[in-house]
Coordinates of C-alpha atoms in Angstrom, one line a residue:
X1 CA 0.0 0.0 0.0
X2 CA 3.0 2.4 0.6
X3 CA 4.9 1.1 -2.5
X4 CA 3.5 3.9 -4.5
X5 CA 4.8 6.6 -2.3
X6 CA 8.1 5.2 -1.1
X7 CA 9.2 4.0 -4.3
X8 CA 9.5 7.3 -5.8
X9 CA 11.7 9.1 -3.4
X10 CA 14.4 5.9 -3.2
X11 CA 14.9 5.4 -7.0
X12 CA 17.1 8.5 -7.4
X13 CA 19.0 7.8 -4.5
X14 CA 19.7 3.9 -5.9
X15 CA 19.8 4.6 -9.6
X16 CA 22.8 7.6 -8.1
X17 CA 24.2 3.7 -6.4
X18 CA 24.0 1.8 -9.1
X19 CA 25.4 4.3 -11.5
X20 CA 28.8 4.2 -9.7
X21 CA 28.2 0.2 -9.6
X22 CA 27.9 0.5 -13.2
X23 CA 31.3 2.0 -13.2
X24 CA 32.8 -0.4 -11.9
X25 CA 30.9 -3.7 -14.2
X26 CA 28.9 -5.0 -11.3
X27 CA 25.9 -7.2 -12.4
X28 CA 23.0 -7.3 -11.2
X29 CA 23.0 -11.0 -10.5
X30 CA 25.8 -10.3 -8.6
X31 CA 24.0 -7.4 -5.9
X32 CA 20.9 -10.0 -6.1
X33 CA 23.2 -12.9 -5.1
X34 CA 25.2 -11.1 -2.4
X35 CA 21.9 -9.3 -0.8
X36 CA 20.5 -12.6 -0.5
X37 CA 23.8 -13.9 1.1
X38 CA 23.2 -11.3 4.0
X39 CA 19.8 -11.7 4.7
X40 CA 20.3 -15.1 5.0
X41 CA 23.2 -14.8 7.7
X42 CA 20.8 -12.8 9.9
X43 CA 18.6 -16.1 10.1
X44 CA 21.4 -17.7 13.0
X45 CA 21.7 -14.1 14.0
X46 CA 17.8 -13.8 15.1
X47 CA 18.0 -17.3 16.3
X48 CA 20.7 -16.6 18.9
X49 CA 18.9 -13.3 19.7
X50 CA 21.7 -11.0 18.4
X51 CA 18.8 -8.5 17.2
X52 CA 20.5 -5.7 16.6
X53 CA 23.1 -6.9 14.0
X54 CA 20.6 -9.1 12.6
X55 CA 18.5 -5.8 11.6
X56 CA 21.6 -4.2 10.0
X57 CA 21.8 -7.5 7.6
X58 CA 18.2 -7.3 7.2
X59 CA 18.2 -3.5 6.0
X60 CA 21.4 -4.5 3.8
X61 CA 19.7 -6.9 2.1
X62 CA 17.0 -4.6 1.6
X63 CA 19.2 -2.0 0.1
X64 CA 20.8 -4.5 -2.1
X65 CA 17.5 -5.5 -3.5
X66 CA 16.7 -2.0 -4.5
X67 CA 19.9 -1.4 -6.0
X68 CA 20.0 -4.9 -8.1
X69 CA 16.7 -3.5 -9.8
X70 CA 18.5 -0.3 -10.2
X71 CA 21.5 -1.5 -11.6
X72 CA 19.1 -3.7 -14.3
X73 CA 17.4 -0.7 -15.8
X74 CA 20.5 1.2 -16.6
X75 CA 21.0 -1.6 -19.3
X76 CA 17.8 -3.4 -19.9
X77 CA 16.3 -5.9 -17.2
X78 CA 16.1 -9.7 -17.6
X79 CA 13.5 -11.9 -17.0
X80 CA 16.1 -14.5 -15.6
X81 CA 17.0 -11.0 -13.5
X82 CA 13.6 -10.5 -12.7
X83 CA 12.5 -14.0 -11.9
X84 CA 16.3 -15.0 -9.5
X85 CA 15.1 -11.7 -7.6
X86 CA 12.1 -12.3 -6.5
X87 CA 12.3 -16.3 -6.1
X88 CA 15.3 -15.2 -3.0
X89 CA 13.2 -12.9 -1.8
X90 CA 10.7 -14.5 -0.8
X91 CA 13.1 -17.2 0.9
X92 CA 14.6 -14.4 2.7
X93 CA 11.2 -13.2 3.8
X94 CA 10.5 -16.8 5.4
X95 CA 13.5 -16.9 6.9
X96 CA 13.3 -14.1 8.8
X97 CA 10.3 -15.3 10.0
X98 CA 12.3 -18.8 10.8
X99 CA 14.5 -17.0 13.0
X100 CA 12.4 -15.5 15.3
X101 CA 10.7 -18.8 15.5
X102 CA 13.7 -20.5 16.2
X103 CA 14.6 -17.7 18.8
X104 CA 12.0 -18.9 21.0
X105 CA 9.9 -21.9 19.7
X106 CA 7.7 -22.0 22.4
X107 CA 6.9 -18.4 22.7
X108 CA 7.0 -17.6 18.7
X109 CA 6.6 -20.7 16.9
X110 CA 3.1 -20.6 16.5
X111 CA 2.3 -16.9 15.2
X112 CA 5.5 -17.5 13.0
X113 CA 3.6 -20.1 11.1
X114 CA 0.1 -17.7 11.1
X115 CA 2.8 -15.4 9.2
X116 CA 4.0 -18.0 6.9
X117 CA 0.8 -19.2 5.7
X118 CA -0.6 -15.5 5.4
X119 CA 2.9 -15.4 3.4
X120 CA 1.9 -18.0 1.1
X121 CA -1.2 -16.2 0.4
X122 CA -0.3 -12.7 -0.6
X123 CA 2.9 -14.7 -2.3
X124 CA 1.1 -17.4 -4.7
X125 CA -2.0 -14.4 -5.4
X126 CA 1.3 -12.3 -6.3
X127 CA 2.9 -14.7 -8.5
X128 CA 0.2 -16.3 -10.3
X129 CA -1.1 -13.3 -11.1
X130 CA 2.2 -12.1 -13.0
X131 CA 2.0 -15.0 -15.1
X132 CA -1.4 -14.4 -16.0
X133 CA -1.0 -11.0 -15.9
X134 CA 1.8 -11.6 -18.7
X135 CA -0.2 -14.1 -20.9
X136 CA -3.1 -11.3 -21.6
X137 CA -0.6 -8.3 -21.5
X138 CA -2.3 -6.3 -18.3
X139 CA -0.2 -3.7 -17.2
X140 CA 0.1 -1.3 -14.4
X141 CA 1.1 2.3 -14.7
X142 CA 2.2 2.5 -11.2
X143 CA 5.1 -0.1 -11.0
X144 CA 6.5 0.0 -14.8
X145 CA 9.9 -0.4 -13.5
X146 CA 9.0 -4.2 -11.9
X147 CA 10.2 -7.0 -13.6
X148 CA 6.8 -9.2 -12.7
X149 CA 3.7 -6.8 -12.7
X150 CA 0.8 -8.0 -9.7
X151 CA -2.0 -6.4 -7.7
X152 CA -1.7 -4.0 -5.1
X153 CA -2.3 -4.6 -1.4
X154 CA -2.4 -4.1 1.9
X155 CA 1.1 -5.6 2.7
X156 CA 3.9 -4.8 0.0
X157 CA 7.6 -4.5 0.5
X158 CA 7.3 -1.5 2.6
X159 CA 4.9 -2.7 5.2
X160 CA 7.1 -5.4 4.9
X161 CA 10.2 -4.2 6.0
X162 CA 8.3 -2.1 8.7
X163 CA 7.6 -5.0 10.2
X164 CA 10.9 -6.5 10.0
X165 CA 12.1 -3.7 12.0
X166 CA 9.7 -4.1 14.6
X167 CA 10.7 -7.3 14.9
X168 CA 14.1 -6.8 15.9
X169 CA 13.6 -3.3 17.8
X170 CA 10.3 -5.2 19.7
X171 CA 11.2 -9.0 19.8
X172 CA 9.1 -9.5 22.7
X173 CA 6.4 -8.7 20.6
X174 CA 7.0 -10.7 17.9
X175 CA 3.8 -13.0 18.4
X176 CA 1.4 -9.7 18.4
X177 CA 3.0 -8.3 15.6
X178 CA 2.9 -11.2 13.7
X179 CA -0.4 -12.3 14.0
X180 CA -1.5 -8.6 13.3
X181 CA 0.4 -8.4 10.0
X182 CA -0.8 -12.2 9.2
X183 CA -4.6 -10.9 9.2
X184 CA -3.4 -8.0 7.2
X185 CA -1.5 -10.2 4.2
X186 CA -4.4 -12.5 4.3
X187 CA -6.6 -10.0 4.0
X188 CA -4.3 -8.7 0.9
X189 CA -4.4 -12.3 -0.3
X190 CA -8.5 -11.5 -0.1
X191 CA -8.1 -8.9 -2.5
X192 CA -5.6 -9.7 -4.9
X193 CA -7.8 -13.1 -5.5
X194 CA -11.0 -11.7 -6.0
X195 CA -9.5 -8.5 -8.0
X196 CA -7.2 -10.9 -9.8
X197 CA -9.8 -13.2 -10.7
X198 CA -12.4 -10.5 -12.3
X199 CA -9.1 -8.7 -14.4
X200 CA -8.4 -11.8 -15.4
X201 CA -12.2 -12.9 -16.5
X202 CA -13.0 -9.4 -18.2
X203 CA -9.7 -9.6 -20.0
X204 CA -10.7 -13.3 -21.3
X205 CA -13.9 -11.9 -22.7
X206 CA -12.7 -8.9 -23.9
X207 CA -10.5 -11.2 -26.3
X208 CA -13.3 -13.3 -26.6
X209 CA -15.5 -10.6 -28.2
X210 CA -12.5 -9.4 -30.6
X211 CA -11.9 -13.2 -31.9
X212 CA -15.6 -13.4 -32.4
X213 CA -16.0 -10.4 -34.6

């Protein structure tokens, strides 16, 4: 829901990053690759409670997934790009969520897998989407510069690194603020299904009509 705001102001700070990046031939895969690689380290991090440094690898690997996308569209961005990028970041995502389960199992454990299955929601309504959305060519103005195109929602990458923060700055709260984002992703999930499903069924009858005449 804050995408639309929030993605404006960063893009000239990381297309300034990834010009200088440029410079120096990184790829793209590369900044994918080694965001991924610290995000993941903050997973043993969050289980041994080490909060703090675990959020400093968590932000990283934010920053590094902006700049990857950055770095694409100087040149021209590619699907394999497009599709490596967001298949780790949804790991990542779950294994944040992992490590604050695995901080304290019998305190977390439970309202981490709420979060996980309200993951899977908003996550399979995002991706099966884009492939439909691809297959009748629906596009949306707001987010030209993503890779995959999907619907809109409540929870989107900056709600979702919001709440990654609160994690680590709150981890005694971690079941609350789980279960509280969990009804807010399913209730994206909601949306994205039954908005998906009516694009998707006007679209079919729209090419319907045109074949028929």
């Amino acid at each position: 829901m804050l995408d639309k705001w929030t993605t404006p102001l960063i893009q000239p700070l990381l297309r300034r990053a990834a010009s200088g990046l440029k410079h120096h031939g990184i790829k793209p895969d590369q900044i994918t690759i080694t965001g991924f690689l610290v995000g993941i380290i903050s997973i043993p991090l969050l289980a041994f409670e080490y909060y703090s440094l675990a959020l400093l690898l968590i932000l990283g690997n934010r920053i590094l997934d902006g700049l990857d996308g950055a770095l694409a569209r100087l040149s021209s961005p590619s699907d394999a790009g497009g599709f490596l990028d967001i298949t780790l970041d949804f790991i990542f995502y779950s294994g944040v969520v992992l490590g604050f389960a695995l901080a304290s199992p019998a305190k977390n454990a439970l309202a981490a897998c709420v979060l996980l299955f309200s993951f899977m929601g908003t996550g399979a309504s995002f991706l099966a989407y884009a492939i439909m959305a691809e297959k009748h060519q629906l596009s949306d103005p707001n987010f030209k510069h993503k890779s995959l195109y999907y619907l809109s929602g409540l929870a989107e990458g900056t709600e979702t690194i919001m709440l990654f923060i609160l994690f680590c700055l709150l981890p005694d709260y971690f079941p609350q603020l789980a279960l509280m984002f969990a009804a807010i992703c399913m209730l994206t999930a909601a949306i994205r299904v039954w908005s998906g499903y009516h694009s998707i069924s006007l679209a079919e009858k729209e090419k319907h009509q045109d074949s028929a005449t």
